[in-house]
Coordinates of C-alpha atoms and ligand atoms in Angstrom, one line a residue:
G1 CA -47.6 -47.6 -10.6
T2 CA -48.6 -47.4 -7.0
F3 CA -48.8 -43.7 -6.7
G4 CA -50.3 -42.2 -9.8
Q5 CA -51.5 -42.3 -13.3
R6 CA -49.0 -43.2 -16.0
N7 CA -49.0 -41.7 -19.4
H8 CA -47.8 -43.8 -22.2
Q9 CA -49.4 -42.3 -25.3
K10 CA -47.7 -39.5 -27.1
S11 CA -50.9 -37.5 -27.2
V12 CA -51.3 -37.5 -23.5
T13 CA -50.0 -34.8 -21.2
S14 CA -50.0 -34.8 -17.4
Y15 CA -50.5 -31.1 -16.9
S16 CA -53.8 -29.4 -16.3
T17 CA -54.8 -27.0 -19.0
N18 CA -58.0 -25.8 -17.4
V19 CA -56.7 -22.8 -15.5
S20 CA -58.0 -19.7 -17.2
S21 CA -56.6 -16.8 -15.3
K22 CA -53.9 -14.8 -16.9
L23 CA -52.2 -13.1 -14.1
K24 CA -51.3 -14.8 -10.9
I25 CA -49.9 -13.4 -7.8
M26 CA -46.6 -15.1 -7.3
Q27 CA -46.2 -17.1 -4.2
K28 CA -42.8 -17.0 -2.6
K29 CA -41.6 -19.8 -0.3
E30 CA -38.4 -20.1 1.6
T31 CA -36.5 -23.2 2.4
D32 CA -32.9 -24.2 3.2
I33 CA -32.4 -26.6 0.3
V34 CA -34.6 -27.2 -2.7
I35 CA -34.1 -30.5 -4.5
I36 CA -35.7 -30.8 -7.9
G37 CA -36.4 -34.5 -8.5
T38 CA -37.7 -37.5 -6.5
G39 CA -35.7 -40.3 -8.2
L40 CA -33.0 -42.1 -6.3
A41 CA -30.7 -39.1 -6.4
G42 CA -33.2 -36.6 -4.9
L43 CA -34.7 -39.0 -2.4
A44 CA -31.4 -40.3 -1.1
L45 CA -30.0 -36.7 -0.8
A46 CA -33.0 -35.7 1.3
K47 CA -32.5 -38.7 3.5
Y48 CA -28.8 -38.3 3.9
I49 CA -29.1 -34.6 4.8
S50 CA -31.9 -35.3 7.3
E51 CA -29.8 -38.0 9.0
Q52 CA -27.0 -35.5 9.6
N53 CA -29.1 -32.4 10.4
P54 CA -32.8 -32.8 10.9
N55 CA -33.2 -29.0 11.3
L56 CA -32.5 -28.2 7.8
Q57 CA -35.7 -27.5 5.8
I58 CA -35.8 -29.3 2.6
T59 CA -38.3 -28.9 -0.2
L60 CA -38.5 -31.8 -2.6
L61 CA -40.1 -31.3 -6.0
S62 CA -41.5 -33.8 -8.5
K63 CA -42.9 -33.0 -11.9
T64 CA -45.9 -35.4 -11.8
S65 CA -46.5 -38.1 -9.2
I66 CA -43.7 -38.8 -6.7
D67 CA -42.7 -42.1 -8.2
E68 CA -42.7 -41.3 -11.9
C69 CA -39.1 -41.2 -13.0
N70 CA -36.3 -43.2 -14.5
T71 CA -35.5 -44.8 -11.2
Y72 CA -38.9 -46.4 -11.0
Y73 CA -38.3 -48.4 -14.2
A74 CA -34.7 -49.5 -13.5
Q75 CA -34.6 -53.3 -14.0
G76 CA -31.1 -54.9 -13.9
G77 CA -29.8 -53.5 -10.7
I78 CA -26.7 -51.9 -9.1
A79 CA -23.1 -52.7 -9.9
V80 CA -21.2 -53.4 -6.7
V81 CA -18.2 -55.5 -6.0
H82 CA -19.4 -57.9 -3.4
D83 CA -17.6 -61.2 -3.9
F84 CA -14.0 -60.2 -3.1
I85 CA -12.7 -63.7 -3.9
K86 CA -13.7 -63.7 -7.6
D87 CA -14.0 -60.0 -8.1
S88 CA -12.1 -56.9 -7.1
Y89 CA -12.5 -53.1 -7.3
Q90 CA -9.7 -53.1 -9.8
Q91 CA -11.8 -55.2 -12.2
H92 CA -14.9 -53.1 -11.9
I93 CA -12.7 -50.0 -12.4
E94 CA -11.2 -51.4 -15.5
D95 CA -14.5 -52.5 -16.9
T96 CA -15.9 -49.0 -16.4
L97 CA -12.9 -47.3 -18.0
L98 CA -13.0 -49.6 -21.0
A99 CA -16.7 -49.1 -21.5
G100 CA -16.1 -45.3 -21.3
K101 CA -13.6 -45.5 -24.2
G102 CA -10.8 -43.7 -22.5
I103 CA -12.5 -40.5 -21.5
C104 CA -13.7 -41.3 -18.0
D105 CA -12.2 -39.4 -15.0
K106 CA -10.2 -42.2 -13.4
K107 CA -10.3 -40.6 -9.9
V108 CA -14.0 -40.4 -10.0
V109 CA -14.3 -44.0 -11.3
E110 CA -12.1 -45.2 -8.4
H111 CA -14.0 -43.2 -5.8
V112 CA -17.5 -44.3 -6.9
I113 CA -16.6 -48.0 -7.2
T114 CA -14.8 -48.2 -3.8
E115 CA -17.7 -46.4 -2.1
A116 CA -20.3 -48.8 -3.5
P117 CA -20.4 -51.4 -0.7
A118 CA -21.0 -48.7 2.0
R119 CA -23.7 -47.1 -0.1
L120 CA -25.4 -50.4 -0.8
E121 CA -25.4 -51.2 3.0
K122 CA -27.2 -47.9 3.6
L123 CA -29.9 -48.8 0.9
I124 CA -30.4 -52.1 2.7
Q125 CA -30.7 -50.3 6.0
W126 CA -33.3 -48.0 4.5
G127 CA -35.4 -51.1 3.7
V128 CA -34.5 -52.0 0.1
E129 CA -34.7 -55.8 -0.3
L130 CA -32.4 -57.5 -2.7
D131 CA -32.4 -61.1 -4.1
K132 CA -30.3 -63.7 -2.3
N133 CA -28.8 -66.9 -3.7
N134 CA -29.2 -70.4 -2.2
S135 CA -26.4 -69.8 0.4
G136 CA -28.2 -66.7 1.6
D137 CA -25.7 -64.2 0.2
L138 CA -26.6 -61.5 -2.3
D139 CA -27.3 -62.9 -5.7
L140 CA -25.0 -61.4 -8.3
G141 CA -26.2 -61.0 -11.9
L142 CA -24.2 -60.4 -15.0
E143 CA -24.6 -57.6 -17.6
G144 CA -22.7 -56.4 -20.7
G145 CA -19.2 -55.1 -20.3
H146 CA -18.8 -56.6 -16.8
S147 CA -16.0 -59.2 -16.4
Q148 CA -17.7 -60.6 -13.3
N149 CA -21.1 -61.2 -11.9
R150 CA -21.6 -58.1 -9.7
I151 CA -25.1 -56.8 -10.2
V152 CA -27.3 -56.8 -7.1
H153 CA -31.0 -56.7 -7.9
H154 CA -34.5 -57.2 -6.9
K155 CA -35.8 -59.6 -9.6
D156 CA -36.1 -57.4 -12.7
K157 CA -37.8 -54.6 -10.7
T158 CA -34.8 -53.1 -8.8
G159 CA -35.8 -49.5 -9.5
L160 CA -39.4 -50.1 -8.3
E161 CA -38.1 -51.6 -5.1
I162 CA -35.7 -48.7 -4.4
E163 CA -38.1 -46.0 -5.4
T164 CA -41.0 -47.3 -3.3
K165 CA -38.9 -48.0 -0.2
L166 CA -37.2 -44.6 -0.3
I167 CA -40.4 -42.8 -0.8
Q168 CA -41.7 -44.4 2.4
V169 CA -38.5 -43.4 4.2
V170 CA -38.6 -39.8 3.0
Q171 CA -42.3 -39.3 3.6
K172 CA -41.6 -39.8 7.3
L173 CA -39.1 -37.0 7.6
A174 CA -40.5 -34.0 9.4
N175 CA -38.1 -31.5 7.8
V176 CA -38.9 -32.5 4.2
T177 CA -41.8 -30.9 2.4
I178 CA -42.7 -32.9 -0.8
K179 CA -44.5 -31.0 -3.6
T180 CA -45.7 -33.2 -6.4
S181 CA -47.1 -32.0 -9.8
F182 CA -44.7 -29.0 -9.4
F183 CA -43.1 -28.0 -12.6
A184 CA -39.8 -26.0 -12.2
T185 CA -39.4 -23.8 -15.2
D186 CA -36.1 -22.0 -14.4
L187 CA -33.4 -21.3 -11.9
L188 CA -33.3 -18.0 -10.1
L189 CA -30.0 -16.1 -10.2
E190 CA -28.7 -13.2 -8.3
N191 CA -25.1 -11.9 -8.6
Q192 CA -24.2 -15.1 -10.5
K193 CA -25.4 -17.2 -7.6
C194 CA -28.4 -19.6 -7.8
I195 CA -31.0 -18.5 -5.2
G196 CA -33.7 -21.0 -6.0
I197 CA -36.2 -21.9 -8.7
I198 CA -39.4 -20.6 -10.2
G199 CA -42.2 -22.7 -11.6
F200 CA -45.9 -23.8 -11.4
D201 CA -47.3 -25.7 -8.5
S202 CA -50.0 -28.3 -8.7
K203 CA -52.7 -25.6 -9.1
S204 CA -50.7 -23.9 -11.8
E205 CA -49.9 -21.1 -9.3
V206 CA -46.7 -19.3 -10.1
T207 CA -44.3 -20.1 -7.2
A208 CA -40.8 -19.1 -6.4
I209 CA -38.8 -21.2 -4.0
V210 CA -35.9 -19.3 -2.5
A211 CA -33.1 -21.5 -1.1
K212 CA -29.6 -21.5 0.1
A213 CA -28.8 -24.5 -2.1
T214 CA -30.5 -25.6 -5.2
V215 CA -30.0 -29.2 -6.4
L216 CA -31.0 -30.5 -9.8
A217 CA -31.8 -34.2 -9.6
T218 CA -34.0 -34.0 -12.7
G219 CA -32.9 -37.3 -14.4
G220 CA -32.5 -37.9 -18.1
S221 CA -33.7 -36.7 -21.5
G222 CA -34.7 -39.8 -23.4
Q223 CA -38.0 -38.2 -24.5
V224 CA -36.0 -36.0 -26.9
F225 CA -35.9 -39.2 -29.1
D226 CA -38.3 -41.1 -31.2
V227 CA -37.8 -44.4 -29.4
T228 CA -36.9 -44.3 -25.7
S229 CA -37.0 -46.5 -22.6
N230 CA -37.5 -43.3 -20.5
P231 CA -40.9 -42.3 -19.1
F232 CA -42.8 -39.2 -20.2
V233 CA -41.2 -37.0 -17.5
S234 CA -37.6 -37.4 -18.8
T235 CA -37.3 -34.3 -20.9
G236 CA -34.0 -32.8 -20.1
D237 CA -35.5 -30.0 -18.0
G238 CA -32.5 -29.8 -15.6
V239 CA -30.0 -29.6 -18.4
A240 CA -32.0 -27.0 -20.3
M241 CA -32.5 -24.9 -17.1
A242 CA -28.9 -25.1 -16.2
H243 CA -27.9 -24.2 -19.8
R244 CA -30.2 -21.1 -19.8
A245 CA -28.6 -20.1 -16.5
G246 CA -25.1 -20.4 -18.0
A247 CA -23.9 -23.5 -16.3
K248 CA -21.3 -25.6 -18.0
L249 CA -22.4 -28.8 -19.7
N250 CA -20.2 -31.6 -21.1
K251 CA -20.3 -34.7 -23.3
M252 CA -23.9 -34.3 -24.2
K253 CA -23.4 -36.1 -27.5
Y254 CA -23.0 -39.4 -25.7
I255 CA -26.5 -40.6 -25.6
Q256 CA -26.6 -44.3 -24.7
F257 CA -29.0 -46.5 -26.7
H258 CA -30.1 -49.6 -24.9
P259 CA -29.9 -52.5 -27.4
T260 CA -32.9 -54.4 -26.3
A261 CA -36.1 -52.5 -25.8
L262 CA -39.3 -54.2 -26.8
Y263 CA -40.4 -53.1 -30.3
E264 CA -43.4 -51.0 -29.5
P265 CA -43.5 -48.2 -32.1
D266 CA -46.6 -46.5 -30.8
K267 CA -45.5 -46.1 -27.2
S268 CA -43.9 -42.9 -25.9
Q269 CA -42.0 -45.2 -23.6
A270 CA -40.7 -48.5 -25.0
F271 CA -40.7 -51.4 -22.4
L272 CA -37.2 -52.5 -21.6
I273 CA -36.0 -56.0 -21.8
T274 CA -33.2 -56.0 -19.2
E275 CA -29.7 -56.7 -20.2
A276 CA -29.6 -59.2 -17.2
I277 CA -31.6 -61.5 -19.5
R278 CA -28.6 -61.5 -21.9
G279 CA -26.4 -62.1 -18.9
F280 CA -28.7 -65.1 -18.2
G281 CA -28.0 -66.4 -21.7
A282 CA -30.4 -64.8 -24.2
H283 CA -29.4 -64.6 -27.9
I284 CA -30.0 -61.8 -30.4
L285 CA -31.0 -63.1 -33.8
N286 CA -31.5 -61.5 -37.2
H287 CA -34.3 -62.6 -39.6
K288 CA -32.1 -65.4 -40.9
M289 CA -32.0 -66.6 -37.3
E290 CA -28.3 -65.9 -37.0
R291 CA -26.5 -64.6 -33.9
F292 CA -24.8 -61.7 -35.7
V293 CA -23.3 -59.6 -32.7
F294 CA -20.2 -61.8 -32.6
Q295 CA -19.2 -60.2 -36.0
Y296 CA -18.7 -57.0 -34.0
H297 CA -17.2 -58.2 -30.8
P298 CA -15.9 -61.5 -29.3
D299 CA -18.3 -61.0 -26.3
G300 CA -21.3 -61.1 -28.6
E301 CA -24.5 -60.2 -26.8
L302 CA -22.5 -59.2 -23.7
A303 CA -20.4 -56.6 -25.4
T304 CA -21.0 -53.1 -24.2
R305 CA -24.2 -51.3 -25.2
D306 CA -22.6 -49.0 -27.8
I307 CA -21.4 -52.1 -29.7
V308 CA -24.5 -54.2 -29.4
S309 CA -26.8 -51.2 -30.4
K310 CA -24.5 -50.5 -33.4
A311 CA -24.6 -54.1 -34.5
I312 CA -28.4 -54.2 -34.3
S313 CA -28.8 -50.9 -36.1
D314 CA -26.6 -52.1 -39.0
Q315 CA -28.4 -55.3 -39.1
M316 CA -31.8 -53.6 -39.3
K317 CA -30.6 -51.6 -42.2
K318 CA -29.1 -54.6 -44.0
E319 CA -32.3 -56.6 -43.7
N320 CA -34.6 -53.7 -44.1
F321 CA -36.5 -54.5 -40.9
K322 CA -37.4 -52.2 -38.0
L323 CA -36.5 -54.9 -35.5
V324 CA -34.4 -57.9 -34.7
W325 CA -35.2 -60.8 -32.2
L326 CA -34.3 -61.7 -28.7
D327 CA -34.4 -65.4 -28.2
V328 CA -34.8 -66.9 -24.7
R329 CA -36.5 -70.2 -25.8
H330 CA -33.5 -72.3 -24.8
L331 CA -33.4 -71.0 -21.3
P332 CA -35.1 -72.8 -18.3
S333 CA -38.5 -71.2 -18.4
E334 CA -39.5 -71.6 -14.7
T335 CA -36.2 -69.9 -13.6
F336 CA -36.8 -67.3 -16.2
K337 CA -40.3 -66.6 -14.8
T338 CA -39.0 -66.3 -11.2
K339 CA -36.0 -64.1 -12.1
F340 CA -37.7 -61.8 -14.6
P341 CA -41.4 -61.6 -13.7
K342 CA -41.8 -58.1 -15.0
V343 CA -40.5 -58.9 -18.4
Y344 CA -42.3 -62.3 -18.4
T345 CA -45.7 -60.7 -17.5
Y346 CA -45.4 -57.8 -19.9
C347 CA -44.6 -60.1 -22.8
S348 CA -47.4 -62.4 -22.0
K349 CA -49.9 -59.5 -21.8
N350 CA -48.7 -58.6 -25.2
G351 CA -49.2 -62.0 -26.7
I352 CA -45.6 -63.1 -26.5
D353 CA -45.0 -66.5 -24.8
V354 CA -41.3 -66.2 -24.2
S355 CA -40.8 -70.0 -23.9
K356 CA -42.0 -70.4 -27.5
D357 CA -41.9 -67.0 -29.3
L358 CA -39.1 -64.7 -30.2
I359 CA -39.2 -61.2 -28.7
P360 CA -39.2 -58.3 -31.2
I361 CA -36.6 -55.8 -30.1
A362 CA -34.9 -52.6 -31.2
P363 CA -32.5 -50.1 -29.6
A364 CA -34.0 -47.2 -27.6
A365 CA -32.5 -44.0 -26.3
H366 CA -31.8 -44.9 -22.7
Y367 CA -29.3 -42.8 -20.8
Q368 CA -27.7 -39.4 -21.0
C369 CA -24.0 -40.0 -20.3
G370 CA -23.1 -36.3 -20.4
G371 CA -24.8 -33.5 -18.5
I372 CA -24.3 -30.6 -16.1
V373 CA -20.6 -30.5 -15.2
V374 CA -20.0 -31.1 -11.5
D375 CA -17.0 -31.5 -9.2
E376 CA -16.4 -34.3 -6.8
I377 CA -19.2 -33.2 -4.5
G378 CA -21.8 -32.3 -7.1
A379 CA -21.2 -28.6 -7.3
T380 CA -21.8 -27.0 -10.7
S381 CA -20.0 -24.1 -12.3
I382 CA -22.7 -21.7 -10.7
Q383 CA -22.4 -21.0 -7.0
Q384 CA -25.1 -22.6 -4.8
L385 CA -26.2 -24.8 -7.7
Y386 CA -25.6 -28.5 -7.5
A387 CA -26.5 -31.4 -9.8
I388 CA -26.6 -35.2 -9.0
G389 CA -27.8 -38.3 -10.8
E390 CA -28.4 -38.7 -14.5
C391 CA -28.6 -34.9 -15.2
S392 CA -25.0 -34.4 -14.0
Y393 CA -21.7 -35.1 -15.7
T394 CA -19.3 -36.4 -13.1
G395 CA -16.8 -38.1 -15.4
L396 CA -17.8 -41.6 -14.3
H397 CA -19.2 -42.8 -17.6
G398 CA -17.1 -41.1 -20.2
A399 CA -18.4 -41.9 -23.7
N400 CA -20.5 -44.9 -22.7
R401 CA -21.9 -46.0 -19.3
L402 CA -21.2 -49.4 -18.1
A403 CA -24.5 -51.2 -17.2
S404 CA -25.9 -50.6 -13.7
N405 CA -23.3 -47.9 -12.9
S406 CA -25.9 -45.1 -12.8
L407 CA -28.0 -46.0 -9.8
L408 CA -24.6 -46.4 -8.1
E409 CA -23.5 -42.9 -9.2
A410 CA -26.7 -41.3 -8.0
I411 CA -26.4 -42.8 -4.5
V412 CA -22.7 -42.0 -4.1
Y413 CA -23.1 -38.4 -5.1
A414 CA -26.2 -38.0 -3.0
H415 CA -24.1 -39.1 0.0
D416 CA -21.1 -36.9 -0.8
L417 CA -23.2 -33.8 -1.5
A418 CA -25.2 -34.2 1.7
K419 CA -22.0 -34.5 3.7
N420 CA -20.8 -31.3 2.2
L421 CA -24.0 -29.3 2.4
V422 CA -24.7 -29.9 6.1
V423 CA -21.3 -28.4 6.9
N424 CA -21.4 -25.4 4.6
I425 CA -25.0 -24.2 4.4
D426 CA -25.1 -22.2 7.6
V427 CA -22.9 -19.5 6.3
I428 CA -25.3 -18.7 3.5
K429 CA -28.4 -16.5 3.9
N430 CA -31.5 -16.7 1.8
S431 CA -31.7 -14.0 -0.8
T432 CA -34.2 -11.1 -0.2
A433 CA -34.0 -10.0 -3.8
K434 CA -37.2 -8.8 -5.5
L435 CA -38.2 -11.5 -8.0
T436 CA -39.7 -11.0 -11.4
P437 CA -42.8 -13.1 -11.7
I438 CA -43.6 -15.2 -14.7
Y439 CA -47.2 -15.5 -16.1
Y440 CA -49.4 -18.5 -16.6
K441 CA -51.1 -18.7 -20.0
N442 CA -53.5 -21.2 -21.5
I443 CA -52.2 -23.1 -24.5
Y444 CA -53.3 -24.9 -27.5
H445 CA -52.0 -28.3 -26.5
D446 CA -52.1 -29.9 -30.0
E447 CA -50.2 -27.1 -31.5
I448 CA -47.3 -27.7 -29.1
L449 CA -47.6 -31.4 -29.5
Q450 CA -46.9 -31.1 -33.2
F451 CA -43.5 -29.6 -32.4
R452 CA -42.7 -32.5 -30.1
N453 CA -43.8 -35.1 -32.5
Q454 CA -41.7 -33.5 -35.2
L455 CA -38.7 -33.2 -33.0
Q456 CA -38.9 -36.9 -31.9
H457 CA -39.3 -37.8 -35.5
F458 CA -36.0 -36.1 -36.3
M459 CA -34.1 -37.6 -33.3
K460 CA -33.2 -41.2 -34.0
Y461 CA -30.2 -43.4 -33.5
D462 CA -28.9 -42.5 -36.9
S463 CA -29.2 -38.8 -36.3
L464 CA -26.2 -39.2 -33.9
Y465 CA -24.4 -42.4 -35.0
S466 CA -24.5 -42.8 -38.8
N467 CA -22.4 -40.0 -40.3
N468 CA -21.6 -36.3 -40.0
K469 CA -23.7 -35.3 -42.9
K470 CA -26.8 -36.8 -41.3
T471 CA -26.1 -35.2 -38.0
E472 CA -25.5 -31.8 -39.7
K473 CA -28.8 -32.1 -41.5
V474 CA -30.7 -33.0 -38.4
F475 CA -29.0 -30.2 -36.5
E476 CA -30.1 -27.7 -39.2
M477 CA -33.7 -28.9 -39.1
V478 CA -33.9 -28.8 -35.3
N479 CA -32.3 -25.4 -35.4
E480 CA -35.0 -24.1 -37.8
M481 CA -37.7 -25.7 -35.6
S482 CA -36.3 -24.0 -32.6
K483 CA -36.4 -20.6 -34.3
E484 CA -40.0 -21.2 -35.4
F485 CA -40.9 -22.2 -31.9
N486 CA -39.4 -19.0 -30.5
I487 CA -41.3 -16.8 -32.9
K488 CA -44.5 -18.6 -32.3
F489 CA -44.3 -18.8 -28.5
K490 CA -42.2 -16.0 -27.2
K491 CA -42.8 -16.8 -23.6
Y492 CA -41.6 -20.4 -23.4
N493 CA -42.0 -20.3 -19.7
S494 CA -45.7 -19.5 -19.5
H495 CA -47.0 -23.0 -19.3
P496 CA -45.5 -26.3 -18.1
F497 CA -46.1 -28.2 -21.4
L498 CA -44.8 -25.3 -23.4
C499 CA -41.7 -25.0 -21.3
E500 CA -41.1 -28.7 -21.3
T501 CA -41.4 -28.8 -25.1
Y502 CA -38.9 -26.0 -25.3
N503 CA -36.6 -27.9 -23.0
L504 CA -36.8 -30.9 -25.3
I505 CA -35.9 -28.7 -28.3
Q506 CA -33.0 -27.0 -26.5
T507 CA -31.6 -30.3 -25.2
A508 CA -31.8 -31.8 -28.7
E509 CA -29.9 -28.8 -30.1
I510 CA -27.2 -29.2 -27.4
I511 CA -26.9 -32.9 -28.1
L512 CA -26.6 -32.4 -31.9
K513 CA -24.3 -29.4 -31.6
D514 CA -22.0 -31.5 -29.4
S515 CA -22.1 -34.3 -32.0
L516 CA -21.1 -32.1 -34.9
P517 CA -17.4 -32.3 -36.0
K518 CA -15.5 -29.4 -34.3
R519 CA -15.2 -27.2 -37.4
N520 CA -19.0 -27.1 -37.8
R521 CA -19.6 -26.3 -34.2
I522 CA -17.6 -23.1 -34.6
K523 CA -19.4 -22.3 -37.8
S524 CA -22.8 -22.9 -36.4
A525 CA -22.0 -20.8 -33.3
K526 CA -21.0 -17.9 -35.5
K527 CA -24.0 -18.3 -37.8
D528 CA -26.6 -18.6 -35.2
K529 CA -26.4 -16.2 -32.4
T530 CA -29.9 -17.0 -31.2
T531 CA -29.0 -20.5 -30.2
P532 CA -28.3 -20.4 -26.5
Ligands
FAD1 P1 -34.9 -39.9 -12.1 O1 -35.1 -41.1 -11.4 O2 -35.3 -39.9 -13.5 O3 -35.8 -38.7 -11.4 C1 -36.0 -37.5 -12.0 C2 -36.9 -36.6 -11.1 O4 -36.8 -35.3 -11.5 C3 -38.4 -37.0 -11.2 O5 -38.9 -37.0 -9.9 C4 -39.0 -35.9 -12.0 O6 -40.3 -35.6 -11.7 C5 -38.1 -34.7 -11.6 N1 -38.1 -33.6 -12.5 C6 -37.6 -33.6 -13.8 N2 -37.8 -32.3 -14.3 C7 -38.5 -31.6 -13.4 C8 -39.1 -30.3 -13.4 N3 -39.0 -29.5 -14.4 N4 -39.7 -29.9 -12.3 C9 -39.9 -30.7 -11.2 N5 -39.4 -31.9 -11.2 C10 -38.7 -32.4 -12.3 N6 -29.5 -47.8 -14.1 C11 -28.9 -48.7 -13.3 O7 -27.9 -48.4 -12.7 N7 -29.3 -50.0 -13.3 C12 -30.5 -50.3 -13.9 O8 -30.9 -51.5 -13.8 C13 -31.1 -49.4 -14.8 N8 -32.2 -49.8 -15.5 C14 -32.9 -48.8 -16.2 C15 -34.1 -49.2 -16.8 C16 -34.8 -48.2 -17.5 C17 -36.1 -48.6 -18.2 C18 -34.4 -46.8 -17.5 C19 -35.2 -45.8 -18.1 C20 -33.2 -46.5 -16.8 C21 -32.5 -47.5 -16.2 N9 -31.3 -47.1 -15.5 C22 -30.6 -48.1 -14.8 C23 -30.8 -45.8 -15.4 C24 -31.3 -45.2 -14.1 O9 -32.5 -45.7 -13.8 C25 -31.3 -43.7 -14.0 O10 -30.1 -43.1 -14.6 C26 -31.5 -43.2 -12.6 O11 -32.6 -43.8 -12.0 C27 -31.6 -41.7 -12.6 O12 -32.0 -41.3 -11.3 P2 -32.2 -39.8 -11.0 O13 -32.6 -39.7 -9.6 O14 -31.1 -39.0 -11.5 O15 -33.4 -39.3 -12.0
SIN2 C1 -31.0 -53.0 -17.8 O1 -31.6 -53.6 -16.9 O2 -30.8 -53.6 -18.9 C2 -30.7 -51.6 -17.6 C3 -29.4 -51.5 -16.8 C4 -28.9 -50.2 -16.9 O3 -29.4 -49.3 -17.6 O4 -27.8 -49.9 -16.3

């Protein structure tokens, strides 16, 4: 990355553990709006607000470096209807509803999809460069579940392009204070309103940030799982924080597995092989060199992700292998190199010549379709608390997100929330409540890491998608682990790594509980009063 160190090994943490003092005097800062997260959702929100009211003070927080987030790694692109001769909003809406298996909120789907061209124009205005075709118009890629080519992209590094350009834009804003390596542990509540956050700054100083509006833009939770395409920072912190504060969550069981991550068993983040490559004609093969996905759906490799991941998972069991193959050998190799340089280079560096070799792949936890329940402007069930981007549940994705609809959702809600906040924030005053400090404590890193590794070992595709018995069993195990964790570390919020690990465990519990058949959910709620 351009901005900081990346951590890829499970045993590496990004938080300093060398602070020895026990008690810290709590710093208290005031701002108008605190945004937790510097992915597309957080950055675009800061920019949109500043364009409309540059006098509003915004504090923007990032857990590690400014650019380390899911957005940075996005490959395929953004789904936008652009060619109104071949394509239409109606088709994009139908594709989205179909992928979501009947539980999307239709009004939300219509809104997000019809807003897309305007939001795209803004991204381009902010400096984001997108690939053009030979006639100089935007080049439109194809991905699974889309009935038309409608994915705008910057080669296979769309996220990197968006993230770096938006960082440049936001860093120029005088009213925005960016704090990196700031770990938000919890939301601050007063009379059932959210009045800001508390956490540890880059020097591990306990810091409270009091604000008139608090926005969670904390991204996903892929790190809950054994294999994931998400980076080290995607640990469900926003969902866990919101849950502890009593905010409503929904549809957390719908964790989307991306069918084609590179098989990299030792990496905490598996490298993604973009679905756009299947849109370009790649095949998925089993060990008998058969294209087996057609047995599951007439669209084969371009069926929606839930279907392709299921097909691969079944096939891996049948053949007793931990991987299947992606075959691009029949595709024009020069064009492949130009269109997908990130994938090409990564594969080459790992000894895979994609023009001759098959690419080993397996599904990876990729996207949290559910999340913190929000209304049409991103307001949660707690006053003065908002959520946008992957941590939120808007109703757009239903049970399964259509490819490249999530960057779109992030930018549309950033826009809509900004418009609303600039009008309504003046009537709110910052809280003057006396705040209870938290304490920083040194930790034994390895002891906590053991819990993480154990959790990730429990949390696999099959834990959610094989059968109820399996899910029940994993739920019980995670529940036990959670109890043990609570006994061992009473103050989960006394160190970033400790708190983050607790967030992972809590998020896993939430996902599993939501996956249980209804009767068990009631039973488990009665049995276990300690589960939040
Ligand atoms: P993120 O970009 O993940 O940002 C989260 C931010 O929150 C980070 O800055 C992080 O530091 C901060 N944060 C989290 N917890 C805390 C805390 N406790 N304290 C302080 N800060 C915190 N979607 C598409 O539409 N098209 C694609 O092509 C595409 N490709 C993808 C490829 C990969 C490999 C991955 C992983 C995802 C892809 N997605 C894609 C999904 C999409 O990238 C994400 O859903 C989207 O970027 C989420 O943006 P966000 O702003 O909500 O969160
Ligand atoms: C990909 O490029 O395959 C990811 C697209 C997405 O997650 O929407």
